[in-house]
PDB file of C-alpha atoms and ligand atoms in Angstrom:
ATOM      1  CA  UNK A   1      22.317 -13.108   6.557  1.00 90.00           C
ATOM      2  CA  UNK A   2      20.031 -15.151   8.932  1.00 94.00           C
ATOM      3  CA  UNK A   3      16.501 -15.156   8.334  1.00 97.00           C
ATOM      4  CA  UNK A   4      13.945 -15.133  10.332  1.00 97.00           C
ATOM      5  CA  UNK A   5      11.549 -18.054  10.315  1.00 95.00           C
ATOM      6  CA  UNK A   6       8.428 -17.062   8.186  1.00 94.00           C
ATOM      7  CA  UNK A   7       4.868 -17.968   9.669  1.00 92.00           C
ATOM      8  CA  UNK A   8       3.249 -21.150   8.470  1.00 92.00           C
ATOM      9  CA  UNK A   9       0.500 -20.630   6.163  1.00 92.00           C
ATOM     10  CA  UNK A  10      -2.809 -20.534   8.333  1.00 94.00           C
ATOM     11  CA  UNK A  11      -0.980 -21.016  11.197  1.00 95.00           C
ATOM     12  CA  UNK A  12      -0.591 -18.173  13.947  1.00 95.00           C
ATOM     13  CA  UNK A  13       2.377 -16.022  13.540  1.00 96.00           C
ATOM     14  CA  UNK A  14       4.734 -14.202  15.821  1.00 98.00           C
ATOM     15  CA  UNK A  15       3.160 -11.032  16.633  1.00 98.00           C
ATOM     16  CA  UNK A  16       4.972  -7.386  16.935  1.00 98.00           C
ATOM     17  CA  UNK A  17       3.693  -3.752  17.488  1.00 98.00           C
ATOM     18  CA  UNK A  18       4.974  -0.467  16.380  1.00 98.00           C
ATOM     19  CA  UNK A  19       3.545   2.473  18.953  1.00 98.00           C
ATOM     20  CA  UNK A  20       4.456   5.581  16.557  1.00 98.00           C
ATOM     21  CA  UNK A  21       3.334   8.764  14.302  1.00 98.00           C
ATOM     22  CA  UNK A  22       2.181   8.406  10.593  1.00 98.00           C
ATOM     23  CA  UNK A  23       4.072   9.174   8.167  1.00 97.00           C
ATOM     24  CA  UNK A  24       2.363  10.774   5.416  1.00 98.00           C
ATOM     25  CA  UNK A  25       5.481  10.067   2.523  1.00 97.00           C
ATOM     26  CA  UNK A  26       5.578   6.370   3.525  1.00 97.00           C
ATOM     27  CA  UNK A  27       9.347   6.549   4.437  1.00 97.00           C
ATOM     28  CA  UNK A  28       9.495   6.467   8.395  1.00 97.00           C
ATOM     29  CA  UNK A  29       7.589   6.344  11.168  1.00 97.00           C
ATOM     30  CA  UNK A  30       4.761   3.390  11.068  1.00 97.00           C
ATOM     31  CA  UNK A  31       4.752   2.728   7.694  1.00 98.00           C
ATOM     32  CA  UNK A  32       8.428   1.917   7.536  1.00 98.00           C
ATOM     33  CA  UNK A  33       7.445   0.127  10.875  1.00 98.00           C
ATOM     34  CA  UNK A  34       5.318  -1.999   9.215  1.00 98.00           C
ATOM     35  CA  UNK A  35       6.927  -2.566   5.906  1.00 98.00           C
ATOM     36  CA  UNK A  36       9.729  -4.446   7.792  1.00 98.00           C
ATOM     37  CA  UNK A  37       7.801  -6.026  10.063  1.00 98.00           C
ATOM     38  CA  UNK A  38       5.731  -7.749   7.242  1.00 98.00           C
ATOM     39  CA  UNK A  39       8.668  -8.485   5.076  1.00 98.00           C
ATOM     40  CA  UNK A  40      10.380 -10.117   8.056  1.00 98.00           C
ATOM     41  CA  UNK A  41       7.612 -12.165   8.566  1.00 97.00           C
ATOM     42  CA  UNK A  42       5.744 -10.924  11.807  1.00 98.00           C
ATOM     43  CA  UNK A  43       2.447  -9.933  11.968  1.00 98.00           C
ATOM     44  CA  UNK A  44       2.580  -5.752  12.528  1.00 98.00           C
ATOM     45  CA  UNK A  45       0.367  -4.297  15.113  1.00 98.00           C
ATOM     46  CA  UNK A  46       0.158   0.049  15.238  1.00 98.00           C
ATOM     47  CA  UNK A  47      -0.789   2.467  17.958  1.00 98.00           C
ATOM     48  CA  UNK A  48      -0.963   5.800  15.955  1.00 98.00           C
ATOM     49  CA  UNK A  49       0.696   8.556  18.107  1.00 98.00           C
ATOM     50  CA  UNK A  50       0.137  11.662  16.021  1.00 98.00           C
ATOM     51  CA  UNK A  51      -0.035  12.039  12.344  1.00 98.00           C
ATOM     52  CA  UNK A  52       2.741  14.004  10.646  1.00 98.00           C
ATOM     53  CA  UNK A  53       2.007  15.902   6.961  1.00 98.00           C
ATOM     54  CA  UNK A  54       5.307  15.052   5.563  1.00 96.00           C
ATOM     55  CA  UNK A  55       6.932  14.595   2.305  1.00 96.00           C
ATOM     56  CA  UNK A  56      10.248  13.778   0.788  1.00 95.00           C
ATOM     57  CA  UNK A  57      11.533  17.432   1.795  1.00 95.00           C
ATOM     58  CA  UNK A  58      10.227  17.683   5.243  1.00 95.00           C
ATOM     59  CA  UNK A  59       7.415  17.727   8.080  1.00 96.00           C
ATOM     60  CA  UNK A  60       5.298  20.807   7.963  1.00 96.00           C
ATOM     61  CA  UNK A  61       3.087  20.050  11.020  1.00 95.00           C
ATOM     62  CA  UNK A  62       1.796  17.344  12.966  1.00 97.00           C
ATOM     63  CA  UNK A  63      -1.059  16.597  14.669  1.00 98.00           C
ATOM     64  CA  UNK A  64      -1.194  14.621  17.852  1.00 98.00           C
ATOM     65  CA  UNK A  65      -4.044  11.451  18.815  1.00 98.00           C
ATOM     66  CA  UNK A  66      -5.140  12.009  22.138  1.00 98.00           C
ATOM     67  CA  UNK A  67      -3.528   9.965  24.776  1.00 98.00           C
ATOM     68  CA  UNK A  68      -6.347   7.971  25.889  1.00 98.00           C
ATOM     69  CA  UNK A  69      -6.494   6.608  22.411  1.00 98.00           C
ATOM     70  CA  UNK A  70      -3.237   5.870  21.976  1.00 98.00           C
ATOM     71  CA  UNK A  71      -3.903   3.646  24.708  1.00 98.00           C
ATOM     72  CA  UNK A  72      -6.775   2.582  23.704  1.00 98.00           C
ATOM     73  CA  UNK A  73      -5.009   0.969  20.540  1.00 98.00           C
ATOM     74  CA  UNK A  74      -2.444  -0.819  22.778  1.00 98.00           C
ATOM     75  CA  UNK A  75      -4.682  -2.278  25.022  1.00 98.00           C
ATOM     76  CA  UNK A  76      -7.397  -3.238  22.720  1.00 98.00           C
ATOM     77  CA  UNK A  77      -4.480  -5.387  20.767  1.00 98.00           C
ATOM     78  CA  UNK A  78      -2.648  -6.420  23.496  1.00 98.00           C
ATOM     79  CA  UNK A  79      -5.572  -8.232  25.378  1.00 97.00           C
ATOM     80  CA  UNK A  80      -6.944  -9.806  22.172  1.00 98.00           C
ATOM     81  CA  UNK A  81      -3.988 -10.577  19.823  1.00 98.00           C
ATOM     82  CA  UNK A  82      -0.919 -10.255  22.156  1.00 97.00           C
ATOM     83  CA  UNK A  83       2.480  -9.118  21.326  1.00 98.00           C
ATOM     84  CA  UNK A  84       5.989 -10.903  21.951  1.00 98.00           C
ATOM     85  CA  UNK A  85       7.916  -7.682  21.655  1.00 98.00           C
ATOM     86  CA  UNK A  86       6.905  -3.358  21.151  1.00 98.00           C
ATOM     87  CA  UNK A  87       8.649  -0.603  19.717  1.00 98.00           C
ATOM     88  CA  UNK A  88       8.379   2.768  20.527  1.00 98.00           C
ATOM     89  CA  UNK A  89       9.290   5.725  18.258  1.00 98.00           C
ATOM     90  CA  UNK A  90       7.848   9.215  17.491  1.00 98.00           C
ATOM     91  CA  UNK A  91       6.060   9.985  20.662  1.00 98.00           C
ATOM     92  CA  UNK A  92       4.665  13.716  20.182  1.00 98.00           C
ATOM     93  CA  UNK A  93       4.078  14.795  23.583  1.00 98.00           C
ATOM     94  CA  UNK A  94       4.558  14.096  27.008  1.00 98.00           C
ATOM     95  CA  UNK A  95       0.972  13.413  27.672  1.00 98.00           C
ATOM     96  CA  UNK A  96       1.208  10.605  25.057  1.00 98.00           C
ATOM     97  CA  UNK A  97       4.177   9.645  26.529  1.00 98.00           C
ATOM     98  CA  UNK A  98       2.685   9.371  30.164  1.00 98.00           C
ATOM     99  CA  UNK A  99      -0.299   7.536  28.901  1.00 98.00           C
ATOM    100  CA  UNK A 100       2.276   4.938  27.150  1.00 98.00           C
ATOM    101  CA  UNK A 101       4.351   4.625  30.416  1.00 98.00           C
ATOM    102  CA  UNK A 102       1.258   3.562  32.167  1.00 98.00           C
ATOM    103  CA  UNK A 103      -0.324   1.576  29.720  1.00 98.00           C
ATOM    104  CA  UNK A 104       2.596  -0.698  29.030  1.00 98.00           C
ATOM    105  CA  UNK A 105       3.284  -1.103  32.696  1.00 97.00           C
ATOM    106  CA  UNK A 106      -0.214  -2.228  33.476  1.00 97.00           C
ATOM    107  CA  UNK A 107       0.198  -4.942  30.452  1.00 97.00           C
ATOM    108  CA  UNK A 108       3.630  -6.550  31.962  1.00 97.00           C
ATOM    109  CA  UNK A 109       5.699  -4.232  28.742  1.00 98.00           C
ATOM    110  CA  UNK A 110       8.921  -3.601  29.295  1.00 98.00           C
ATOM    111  CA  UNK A 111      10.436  -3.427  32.679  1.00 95.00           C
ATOM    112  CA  UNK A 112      10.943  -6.617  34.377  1.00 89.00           C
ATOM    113  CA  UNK A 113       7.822  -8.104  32.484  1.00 85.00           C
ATOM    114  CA  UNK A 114       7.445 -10.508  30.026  1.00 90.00           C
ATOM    115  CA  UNK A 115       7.833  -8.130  26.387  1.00 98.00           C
ATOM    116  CA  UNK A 116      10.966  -6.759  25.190  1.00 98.00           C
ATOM    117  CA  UNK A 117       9.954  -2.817  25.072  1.00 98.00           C
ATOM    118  CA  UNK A 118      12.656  -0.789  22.017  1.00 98.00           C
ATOM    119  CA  UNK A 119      12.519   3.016  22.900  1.00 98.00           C
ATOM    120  CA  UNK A 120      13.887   4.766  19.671  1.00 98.00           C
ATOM    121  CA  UNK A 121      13.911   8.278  21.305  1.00 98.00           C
ATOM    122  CA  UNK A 122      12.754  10.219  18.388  1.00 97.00           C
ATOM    123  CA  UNK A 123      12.966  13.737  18.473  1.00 95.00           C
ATOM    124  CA  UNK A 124      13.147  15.430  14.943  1.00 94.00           C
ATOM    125  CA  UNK A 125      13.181  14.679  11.561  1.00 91.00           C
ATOM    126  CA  UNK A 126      16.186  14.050   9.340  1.00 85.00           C
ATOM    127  CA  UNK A 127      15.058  17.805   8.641  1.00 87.00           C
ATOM    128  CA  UNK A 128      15.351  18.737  11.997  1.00 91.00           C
ATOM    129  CA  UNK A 129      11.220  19.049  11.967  1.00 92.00           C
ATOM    130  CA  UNK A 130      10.467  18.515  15.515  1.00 93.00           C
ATOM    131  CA  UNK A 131       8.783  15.501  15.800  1.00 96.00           C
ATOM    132  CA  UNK A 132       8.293  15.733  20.338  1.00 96.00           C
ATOM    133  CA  UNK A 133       7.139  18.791  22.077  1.00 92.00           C
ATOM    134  CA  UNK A 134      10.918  20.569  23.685  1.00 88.00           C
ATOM    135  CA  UNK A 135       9.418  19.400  27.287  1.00 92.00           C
ATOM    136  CA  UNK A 136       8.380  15.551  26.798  1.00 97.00           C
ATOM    137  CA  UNK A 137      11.855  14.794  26.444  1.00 97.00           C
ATOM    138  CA  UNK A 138      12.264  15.152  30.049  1.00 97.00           C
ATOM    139  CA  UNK A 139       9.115  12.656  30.559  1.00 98.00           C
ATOM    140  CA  UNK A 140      10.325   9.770  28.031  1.00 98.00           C
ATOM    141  CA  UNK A 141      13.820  10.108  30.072  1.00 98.00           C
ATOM    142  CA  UNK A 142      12.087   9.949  33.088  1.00 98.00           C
ATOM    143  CA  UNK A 143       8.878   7.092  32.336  1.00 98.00           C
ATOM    144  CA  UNK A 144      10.154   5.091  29.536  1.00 98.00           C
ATOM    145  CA  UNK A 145      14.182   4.594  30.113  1.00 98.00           C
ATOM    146  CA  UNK A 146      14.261   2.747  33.370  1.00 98.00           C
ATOM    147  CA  UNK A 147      11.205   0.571  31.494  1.00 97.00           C
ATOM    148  CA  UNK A 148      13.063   0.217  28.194  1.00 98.00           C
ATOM    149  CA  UNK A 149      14.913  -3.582  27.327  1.00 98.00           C
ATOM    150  CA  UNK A 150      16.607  -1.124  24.824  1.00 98.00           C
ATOM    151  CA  UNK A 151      17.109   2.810  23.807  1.00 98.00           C
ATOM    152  CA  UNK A 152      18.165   3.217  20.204  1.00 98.00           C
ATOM    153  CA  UNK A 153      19.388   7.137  19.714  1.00 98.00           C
ATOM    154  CA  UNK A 154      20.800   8.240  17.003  1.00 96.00           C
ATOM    155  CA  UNK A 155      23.878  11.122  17.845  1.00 96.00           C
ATOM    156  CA  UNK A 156      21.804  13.979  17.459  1.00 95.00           C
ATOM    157  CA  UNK A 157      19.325  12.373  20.337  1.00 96.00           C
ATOM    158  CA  UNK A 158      22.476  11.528  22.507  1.00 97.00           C
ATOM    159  CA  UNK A 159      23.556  15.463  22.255  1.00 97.00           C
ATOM    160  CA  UNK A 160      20.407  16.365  23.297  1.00 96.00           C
ATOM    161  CA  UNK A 161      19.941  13.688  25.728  1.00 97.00           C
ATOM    162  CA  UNK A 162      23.407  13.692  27.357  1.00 97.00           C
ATOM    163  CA  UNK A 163      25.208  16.776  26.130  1.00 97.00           C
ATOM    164  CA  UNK A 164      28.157  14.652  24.338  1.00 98.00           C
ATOM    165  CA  UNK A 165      29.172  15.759  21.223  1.00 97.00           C
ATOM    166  CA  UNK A 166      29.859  11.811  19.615  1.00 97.00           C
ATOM    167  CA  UNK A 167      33.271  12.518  17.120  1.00 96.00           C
ATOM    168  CA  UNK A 168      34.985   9.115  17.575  1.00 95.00           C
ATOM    169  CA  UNK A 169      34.526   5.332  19.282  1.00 95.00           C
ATOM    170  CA  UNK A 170      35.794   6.719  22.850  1.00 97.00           C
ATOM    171  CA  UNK A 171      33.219   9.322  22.884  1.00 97.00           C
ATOM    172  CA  UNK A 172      30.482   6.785  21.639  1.00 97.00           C
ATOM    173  CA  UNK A 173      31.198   4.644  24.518  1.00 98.00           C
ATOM    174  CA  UNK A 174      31.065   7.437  26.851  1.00 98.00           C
ATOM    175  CA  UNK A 175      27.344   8.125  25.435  1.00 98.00           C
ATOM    176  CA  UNK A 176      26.573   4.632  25.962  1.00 98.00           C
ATOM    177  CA  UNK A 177      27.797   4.503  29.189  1.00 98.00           C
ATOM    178  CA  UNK A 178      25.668   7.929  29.881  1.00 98.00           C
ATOM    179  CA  UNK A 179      22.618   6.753  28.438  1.00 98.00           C
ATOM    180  CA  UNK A 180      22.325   3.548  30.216  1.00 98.00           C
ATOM    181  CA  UNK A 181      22.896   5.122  33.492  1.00 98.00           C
ATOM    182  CA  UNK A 182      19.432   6.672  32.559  1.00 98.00           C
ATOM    183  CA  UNK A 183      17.903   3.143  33.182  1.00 98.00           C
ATOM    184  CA  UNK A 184      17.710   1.064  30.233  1.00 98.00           C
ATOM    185  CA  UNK A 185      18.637  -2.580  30.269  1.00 98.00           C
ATOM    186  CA  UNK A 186      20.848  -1.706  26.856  1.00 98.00           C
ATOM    187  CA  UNK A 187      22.004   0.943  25.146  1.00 98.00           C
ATOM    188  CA  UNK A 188      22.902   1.184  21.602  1.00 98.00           C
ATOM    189  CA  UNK A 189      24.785   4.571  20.382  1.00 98.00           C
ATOM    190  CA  UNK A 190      23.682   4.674  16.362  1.00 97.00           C
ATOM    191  CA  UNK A 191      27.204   5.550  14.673  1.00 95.00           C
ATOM    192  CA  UNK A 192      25.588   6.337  11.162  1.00 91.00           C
ATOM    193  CA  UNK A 193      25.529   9.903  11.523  1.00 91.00           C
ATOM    194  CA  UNK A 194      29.146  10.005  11.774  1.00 91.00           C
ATOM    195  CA  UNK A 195      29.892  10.794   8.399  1.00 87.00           C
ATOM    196  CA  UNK A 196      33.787  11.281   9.210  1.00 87.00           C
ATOM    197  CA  UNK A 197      33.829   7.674  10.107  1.00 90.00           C
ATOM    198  CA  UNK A 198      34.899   5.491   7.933  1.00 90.00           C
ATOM    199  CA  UNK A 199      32.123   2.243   8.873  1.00 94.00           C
ATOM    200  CA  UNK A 200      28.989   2.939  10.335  1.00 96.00           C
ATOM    201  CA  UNK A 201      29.099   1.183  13.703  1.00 97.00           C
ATOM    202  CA  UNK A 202      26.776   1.060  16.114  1.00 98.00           C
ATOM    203  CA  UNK A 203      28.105   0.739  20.047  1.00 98.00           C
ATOM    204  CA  UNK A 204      25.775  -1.071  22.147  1.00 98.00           C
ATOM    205  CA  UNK A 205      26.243  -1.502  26.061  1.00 98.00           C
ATOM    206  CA  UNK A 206      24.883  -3.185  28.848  1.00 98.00           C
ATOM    207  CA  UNK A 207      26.399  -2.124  31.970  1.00 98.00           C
ATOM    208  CA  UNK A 208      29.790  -3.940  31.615  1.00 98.00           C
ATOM    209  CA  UNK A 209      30.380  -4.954  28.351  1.00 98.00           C
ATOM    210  CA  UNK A 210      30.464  -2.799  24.815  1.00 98.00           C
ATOM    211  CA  UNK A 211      29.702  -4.632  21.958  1.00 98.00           C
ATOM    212  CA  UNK A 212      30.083  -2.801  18.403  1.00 98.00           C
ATOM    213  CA  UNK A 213      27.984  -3.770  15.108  1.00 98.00           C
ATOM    214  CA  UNK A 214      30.080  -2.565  12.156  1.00 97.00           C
ATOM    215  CA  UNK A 215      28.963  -2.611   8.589  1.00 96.00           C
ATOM    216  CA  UNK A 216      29.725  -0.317   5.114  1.00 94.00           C
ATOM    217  CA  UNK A 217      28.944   3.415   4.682  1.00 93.00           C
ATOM    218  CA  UNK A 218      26.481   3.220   1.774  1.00 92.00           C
ATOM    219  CA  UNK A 219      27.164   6.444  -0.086  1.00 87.00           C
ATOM    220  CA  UNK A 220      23.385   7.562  -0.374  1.00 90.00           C
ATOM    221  CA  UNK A 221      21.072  10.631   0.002  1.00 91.00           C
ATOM    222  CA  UNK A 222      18.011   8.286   0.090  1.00 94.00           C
ATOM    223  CA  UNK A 223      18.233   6.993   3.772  1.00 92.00           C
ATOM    224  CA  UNK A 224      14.731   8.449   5.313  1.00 95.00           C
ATOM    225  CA  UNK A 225      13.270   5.923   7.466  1.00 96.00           C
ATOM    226  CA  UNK A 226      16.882   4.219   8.407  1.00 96.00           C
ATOM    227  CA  UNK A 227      16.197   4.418  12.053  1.00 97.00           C
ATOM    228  CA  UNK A 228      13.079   3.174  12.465  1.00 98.00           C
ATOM    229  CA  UNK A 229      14.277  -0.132   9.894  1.00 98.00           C
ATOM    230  CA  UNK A 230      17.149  -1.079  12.376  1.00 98.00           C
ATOM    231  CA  UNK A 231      14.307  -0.461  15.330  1.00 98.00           C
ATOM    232  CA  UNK A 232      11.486  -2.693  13.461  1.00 98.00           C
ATOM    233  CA  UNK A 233      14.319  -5.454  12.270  1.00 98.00           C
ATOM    234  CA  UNK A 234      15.196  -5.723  15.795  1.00 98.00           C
ATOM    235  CA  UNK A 235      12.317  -6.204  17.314  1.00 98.00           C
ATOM    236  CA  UNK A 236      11.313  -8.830  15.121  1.00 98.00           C
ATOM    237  CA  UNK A 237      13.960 -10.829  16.337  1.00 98.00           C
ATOM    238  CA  UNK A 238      13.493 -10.099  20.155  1.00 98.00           C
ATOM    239  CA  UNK A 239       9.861 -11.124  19.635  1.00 98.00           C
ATOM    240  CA  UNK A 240      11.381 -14.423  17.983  1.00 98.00           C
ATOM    241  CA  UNK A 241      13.039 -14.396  20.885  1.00 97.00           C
ATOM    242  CA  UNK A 242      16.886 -13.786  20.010  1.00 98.00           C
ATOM    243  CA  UNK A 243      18.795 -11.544  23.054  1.00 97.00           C
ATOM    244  CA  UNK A 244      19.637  -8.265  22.580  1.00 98.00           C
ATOM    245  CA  UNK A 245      22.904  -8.556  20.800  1.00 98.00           C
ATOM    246  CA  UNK A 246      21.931 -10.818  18.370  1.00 98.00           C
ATOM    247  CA  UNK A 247      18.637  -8.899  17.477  1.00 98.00           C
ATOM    248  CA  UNK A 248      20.546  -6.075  17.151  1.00 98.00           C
ATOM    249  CA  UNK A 249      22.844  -7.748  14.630  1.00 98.00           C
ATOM    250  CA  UNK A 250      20.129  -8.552  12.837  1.00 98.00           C
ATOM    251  CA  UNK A 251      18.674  -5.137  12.693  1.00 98.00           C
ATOM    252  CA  UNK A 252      21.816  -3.357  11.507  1.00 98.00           C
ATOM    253  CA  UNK A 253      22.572  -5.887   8.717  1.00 98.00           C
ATOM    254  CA  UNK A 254      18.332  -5.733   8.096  1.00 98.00           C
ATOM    255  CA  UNK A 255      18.992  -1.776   7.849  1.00 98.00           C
ATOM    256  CA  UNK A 256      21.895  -1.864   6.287  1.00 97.00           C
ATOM    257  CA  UNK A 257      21.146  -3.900   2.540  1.00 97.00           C
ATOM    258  CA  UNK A 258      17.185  -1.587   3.135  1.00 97.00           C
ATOM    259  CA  UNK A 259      20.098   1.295   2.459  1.00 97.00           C
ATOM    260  CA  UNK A 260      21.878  -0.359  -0.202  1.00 97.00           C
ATOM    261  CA  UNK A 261      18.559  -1.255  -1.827  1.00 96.00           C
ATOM    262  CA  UNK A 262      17.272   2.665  -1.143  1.00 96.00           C
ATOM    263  CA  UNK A 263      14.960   4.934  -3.717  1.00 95.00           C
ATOM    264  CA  UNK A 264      14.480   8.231  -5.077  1.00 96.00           C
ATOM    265  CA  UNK A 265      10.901   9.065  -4.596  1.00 95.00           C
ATOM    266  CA  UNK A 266       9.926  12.942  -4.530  1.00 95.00           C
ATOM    267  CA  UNK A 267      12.279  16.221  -4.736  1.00 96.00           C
ATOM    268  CA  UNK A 268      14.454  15.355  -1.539  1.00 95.00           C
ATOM    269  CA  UNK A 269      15.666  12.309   0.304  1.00 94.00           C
ATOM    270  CA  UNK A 270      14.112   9.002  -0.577  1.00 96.00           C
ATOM    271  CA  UNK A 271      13.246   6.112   1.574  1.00 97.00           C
ATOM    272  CA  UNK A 272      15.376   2.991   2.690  1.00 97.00           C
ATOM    273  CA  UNK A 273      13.671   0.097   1.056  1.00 97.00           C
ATOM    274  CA  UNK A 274      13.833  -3.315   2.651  1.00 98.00           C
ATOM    275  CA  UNK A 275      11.368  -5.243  -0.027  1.00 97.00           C
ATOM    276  CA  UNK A 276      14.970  -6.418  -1.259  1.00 97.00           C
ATOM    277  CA  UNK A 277      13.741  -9.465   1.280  1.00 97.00           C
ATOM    278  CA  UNK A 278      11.140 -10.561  -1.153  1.00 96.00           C
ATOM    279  CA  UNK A 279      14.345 -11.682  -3.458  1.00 95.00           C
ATOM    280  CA  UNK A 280      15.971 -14.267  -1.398  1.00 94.00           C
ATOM    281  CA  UNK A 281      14.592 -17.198  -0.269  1.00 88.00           C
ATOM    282  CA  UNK A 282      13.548 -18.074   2.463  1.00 87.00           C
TER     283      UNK A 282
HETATM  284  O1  PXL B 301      12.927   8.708  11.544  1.00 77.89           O
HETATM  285  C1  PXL B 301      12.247   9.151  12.649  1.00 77.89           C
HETATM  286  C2  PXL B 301      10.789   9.373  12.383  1.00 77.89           C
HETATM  287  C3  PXL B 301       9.876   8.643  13.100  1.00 77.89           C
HETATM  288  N1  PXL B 301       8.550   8.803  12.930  1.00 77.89           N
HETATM  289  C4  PXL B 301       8.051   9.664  12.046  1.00 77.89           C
HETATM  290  C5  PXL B 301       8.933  10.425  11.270  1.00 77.89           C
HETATM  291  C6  PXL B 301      10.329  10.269  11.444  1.00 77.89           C
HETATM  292  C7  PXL B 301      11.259  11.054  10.626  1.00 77.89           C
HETATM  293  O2  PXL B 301      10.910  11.813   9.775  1.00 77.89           O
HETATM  294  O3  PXL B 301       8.433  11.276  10.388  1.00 77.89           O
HETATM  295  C8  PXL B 301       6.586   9.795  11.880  1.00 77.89           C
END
């Protein structure tokens, strides 16, 4: 695949951040985040949303930052070190997510401004932990859609969020086409939960035209954190500026060889694992 360019030493690099829980097993959430945004070669900024107490076999609790700091951390970066492109993913409640839609507004994020904004509209765990109070669904629909460059379900989130049951490529487009009539400038239907399928392809849609990303089913258990790779991949090539098909590309092959290079670690499932990266050159 296509790499992207890696920062000159000493010089400033591209600049990304990741506005998301903590995950305490250091498969999803920020730390995944982070882990690809630093082996892709962008320098990873975090707001913390809430910090789960997770392992390899689950999320027993959470506990949520209050909202004025989470928008505390995005301002404080945003007005000294900048970002070219955000990514949104667990969001815990709707008064984090209201604090969110204003902040990034105010800073030009998302929308019609300036910085790509990637909502990944988490809702549970692989578990089915729930990972956003049952209500604040109804305010990321509502604040953060119609501001989002991108919304990145996966085809639990579309049941939830649209009521269709995803079972082959007709039904993913009609999710896409159902999702980005929520207001999104794209909207990509993740087709790796469709375990009947023979691919996993990915259905992405922009208000006239589908586009589908198709690579291997990687027969694995250890896929935590797959998500929230293709999410960070991705936005590390908007904020190098690529469009959203071809950052998406990038992102699902990015995701896809973090799968193939995947780990046990603890009882249950194990993490993807993109440090494969640090074997090619550049
Ligand atoms: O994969 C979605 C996700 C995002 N963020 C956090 C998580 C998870 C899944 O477990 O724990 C913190």
């Amino acid at each position: 695949m296509q790499h992207l360019p890696l920062p000159e030493s000493g010089a400033a690099p591209v600049t990304v951040m990741t506005i998301a829980g903590s995950d305490s097993g250091g498969a999803a959430g920020l730390q995944s985040d982070l882990r690809t945004f630093a082996l892709a070669g962008v320098h990873g900024t975090s707001a913390v949303t809430a910090v789960t107490v997770q392992n390899s076999l689950g999320v027993t609790g959470f506990h949520p930052v209050p909202p004025e700091t989470v928008a505390g951390q995005i301002r404080a970066v945003v007005e000294d070190i900048g970002v070219r492109a955000v990514k949104t993913g667990m969001l815990a409640t709707a008064e984090i997510i209201d604090a969110i839609a204003d902040t990034t507004e105010q800073l030009g994020i998302g929308g019609d401004g300036a910085v790509p904004l990637l909502v990944d509209p988490v809702s549970a765990s692989q578990h089915g932990d729930p990972l956003l109070t049952p209500e604040a669904m109804d305010t990321l629909l509502r604040r953060l859609f119609p501001r989002a460059t991108v919304v990145t379900p996966n085809l639990d989130e579309v049941r939830l969020i649209t009521g269709i049951e995803v079972v082959d490529g007709a039904s993913q487009r009609e999710a896409a086409r159902a999702l980005h009539a929520l207001g999104p400038r794209w909207a990509l239907v993740k087709g790796g939960h469709l375990r009947s399928a023979a691919t996993s392809t990915d259905v992405l849609f922009d208000g006239t035209d589908f586009l589908e990303f198709e690579e291997q089913r990687l027969p694995t258990r250890h896929d935590h954190g797959a998500g929230d790779t293709l999410g960070a991949a991705t936005v590390c090539a908007l904020a190098h500026g690529y469009r959203v098909p071809q950052a998406i590309a990038f992102g699902k092959q990015w995701v896809t060889r973090s799968i193939a290079a995947a780990y046990p670690v603890g009882a249950g499932h194990g993490p993807v694992n993109a440090s494969w990266r640090l074997r090619e050159s550049p």
